[in-house]
C-alpha cells in the first residue's frame, strides 16, 4: 500500500563557520491525509435492502456514514483520514445478502473486499500511515 510521502521543507539555512558547529536549519515535515474510496455493489440492482457499512475515523463517524445503496447496482463514496488515525469498517446486514458486495481502496490501492454474503460486524481496520524521521548533526549535543 502506498501513501503520498511527506513533504520536507528546509529553510533559514545558516552555514556553519569554518571549523565550528554554529550552522542551523529549520525543517518542516507535512504529511498528507489518506483518501479512502468505498465501492458498493448490488447484483440485482435494487440497492442494499437495509444493509450498511459504518465507518469511523479516529473514533468519529466518517461523513456520510453509514454507507449504503438506496437503489441501483453500484455507488461510490470517498472520505479522508489524517496520518495516525484509525479507520474502522463495521458491516450491518440487510435482506438479500447474496446480492451485496463492496470494495475498499486506500489511496487507490485495493485493501479489502467482501461479498456476496459479506461478513458482519467489524470487518476491517486500517490506519493512515505516519512517517518519522531522525536528525543528527553528528555532534554529541543538540541545539
mmCIF file of C-alpha atoms in Angstrom, residues 24-126:
data_model
loop_
_atom_site.group_PDB
_atom_site.id
_atom_site.type_symbol
_atom_site.label_atom_id
_atom_site.label_comp_id
_atom_site.label_asym_id
_atom_site.label_seq_id
_atom_site.Cartn_x
_atom_site.Cartn_y
_atom_site.Cartn_z
ATOM 1 C CA UNK A 24 21.332 25.968 11.609
ATOM 2 C CA UNK A 25 18.348 24.917 9.527
ATOM 3 C CA UNK A 26 14.587 24.830 10.051
ATOM 4 C CA UNK A 27 12.986 21.555 8.980
ATOM 5 C CA UNK A 28 9.231 21.346 8.377
ATOM 6 C CA UNK A 29 7.562 17.996 7.665
ATOM 7 C CA UNK A 30 3.962 17.947 6.431
ATOM 8 C CA UNK A 31 2.036 14.755 5.826
ATOM 9 C CA UNK A 32 -0.977 14.395 3.573
ATOM 10 C CA UNK A 33 -4.221 12.678 4.549
ATOM 11 C CA UNK A 34 -5.144 9.266 3.155
ATOM 12 C CA UNK A 35 -8.085 9.016 0.776
ATOM 13 C CA UNK A 36 -10.442 6.063 1.180
ATOM 14 C CA UNK A 37 -12.926 5.057 -1.516
ATOM 15 C CA UNK A 38 -15.713 2.539 -0.933
ATOM 16 C CA UNK A 39 -17.399 0.980 -3.959
ATOM 17 C CA UNK A 40 -20.744 -0.678 -3.193
ATOM 18 C CA UNK A 41 -22.388 -3.226 -5.486
ATOM 19 C CA UNK A 42 -25.795 -4.910 -5.698
ATOM 20 C CA UNK A 43 -26.077 -7.638 -8.331
ATOM 21 C CA UNK A 44 -29.882 -7.375 -8.605
ATOM 22 C CA UNK A 45 -29.925 -3.582 -8.864
ATOM 23 C CA UNK A 46 -32.410 -2.862 -6.090
ATOM 24 C CA UNK A 47 -29.943 -1.436 -3.567
ATOM 25 C CA UNK A 48 -28.691 -2.896 -0.319
ATOM 26 C CA UNK A 49 -32.140 -3.524 1.237
ATOM 27 C CA UNK A 50 -31.251 -2.163 4.677
ATOM 28 C CA UNK A 51 -27.571 -3.178 4.798
ATOM 29 C CA UNK A 52 -24.940 -0.569 5.620
ATOM 30 C CA UNK A 53 -21.230 -0.086 6.145
ATOM 31 C CA UNK A 54 -20.499 2.167 9.120
ATOM 32 C CA UNK A 55 -17.051 3.776 9.083
ATOM 33 C CA UNK A 56 -15.335 5.593 11.935
ATOM 34 C CA UNK A 57 -12.203 7.686 11.526
ATOM 35 C CA UNK A 58 -10.366 8.393 14.742
ATOM 36 C CA UNK A 59 -13.463 7.244 16.656
ATOM 37 C CA UNK A 60 -15.832 9.631 14.827
ATOM 38 C CA UNK A 61 -18.281 8.660 12.063
ATOM 39 C CA UNK A 62 -16.922 9.388 8.586
ATOM 40 C CA UNK A 63 -19.002 11.976 6.696
ATOM 41 C CA UNK A 64 -21.877 10.110 5.021
ATOM 42 C CA UNK A 65 -21.564 7.008 7.214
ATOM 43 C CA UNK A 66 -23.265 4.569 7.297
ATOM 44 C CA UNK A 67 -22.763 3.992 3.585
ATOM 45 C CA UNK A 68 -25.484 2.149 1.695
ATOM 46 C CA UNK A 69 -27.184 1.828 -1.674
ATOM 47 C CA UNK A 70 -30.791 3.032 -1.570
ATOM 48 C CA UNK A 71 -31.325 1.710 -5.121
ATOM 49 C CA UNK A 72 -29.265 0.704 -8.123
ATOM 50 C CA UNK A 73 -26.378 -1.573 -8.997
ATOM 51 C CA UNK A 74 -23.473 0.448 -7.579
ATOM 52 C CA UNK A 75 -22.323 3.538 -5.759
ATOM 53 C CA UNK A 76 -19.050 5.079 -4.646
ATOM 54 C CA UNK A 77 -18.140 7.112 -1.561
ATOM 55 C CA UNK A 78 -14.913 8.880 -0.600
ATOM 56 C CA UNK A 79 -13.579 10.251 2.689
ATOM 57 C CA UNK A 80 -10.189 11.089 4.188
ATOM 58 C CA UNK A 81 -8.228 10.216 7.314
ATOM 59 C CA UNK A 82 -5.317 12.085 8.815
ATOM 60 C CA UNK A 83 -1.977 10.372 9.428
ATOM 61 C CA UNK A 84 -2.200 8.187 12.528
ATOM 62 C CA UNK A 85 -5.998 7.992 12.595
ATOM 63 C CA UNK A 86 -7.568 4.549 12.929
ATOM 64 C CA UNK A 87 -10.261 3.699 10.373
ATOM 65 C CA UNK A 88 -12.803 1.009 11.331
ATOM 66 C CA UNK A 89 -15.326 -0.603 8.968
ATOM 67 C CA UNK A 90 -18.412 -2.254 10.519
ATOM 68 C CA UNK A 91 -20.900 -4.052 8.247
ATOM 69 C CA UNK A 92 -24.575 -4.486 9.219
ATOM 70 C CA UNK A 93 -26.624 -6.893 7.086
ATOM 71 C CA UNK A 94 -29.937 -6.314 5.380
ATOM 72 C CA UNK A 95 -32.143 -8.539 3.231
ATOM 73 C CA UNK A 96 -30.838 -10.407 0.179
ATOM 74 C CA UNK A 97 -27.189 -10.561 1.299
ATOM 75 C CA UNK A 98 -26.347 -12.752 -1.695
ATOM 76 C CA UNK A 99 -26.632 -9.625 -3.881
ATOM 77 C CA UNK A 100 -24.333 -7.408 -1.793
ATOM 78 C CA UNK A 101 -20.585 -6.826 -2.176
ATOM 79 C CA UNK A 102 -18.124 -3.971 -1.690
ATOM 80 C CA UNK A 103 -14.505 -2.875 -2.137
ATOM 81 C CA UNK A 104 -12.358 -0.565 -0.001
ATOM 82 C CA UNK A 105 -9.458 1.379 -1.503
ATOM 83 C CA UNK A 106 -6.834 3.394 0.358
ATOM 84 C CA UNK A 107 -5.005 5.905 -1.829
ATOM 85 C CA UNK A 108 -6.027 3.998 -4.959
ATOM 86 C CA UNK A 109 -4.962 0.558 -3.695
ATOM 87 C CA UNK A 110 -7.488 -2.194 -3.011
ATOM 88 C CA UNK A 111 -7.099 -3.055 0.695
ATOM 89 C CA UNK A 112 -10.274 -5.084 1.382
ATOM 90 C CA UNK A 113 -13.303 -6.522 -0.377
ATOM 91 C CA UNK A 114 -16.170 -8.790 0.663
ATOM 92 C CA UNK A 115 -19.343 -10.345 -0.690
ATOM 93 C CA UNK A 116 -21.593 -11.665 -1.819
ATOM 94 C CA UNK A 117 -22.859 -12.591 1.663
ATOM 95 C CA UNK A 118 -20.385 -10.262 3.421
ATOM 96 C CA UNK A 119 -19.168 -10.924 6.944
ATOM 97 C CA UNK A 120 -20.905 -8.854 9.628
ATOM 98 C CA UNK A 121 -19.590 -6.719 12.465
ATOM 99 C CA UNK A 122 -16.158 -5.098 12.387
ATOM 100 C CA UNK A 123 -14.801 -6.484 9.139
ATOM 101 C CA UNK A 124 -11.680 -4.389 8.553
ATOM 102 C CA UNK A 125 -9.464 -1.883 10.329
ATOM 103 C CA UNK A 126 -6.831 0.337 8.834
#
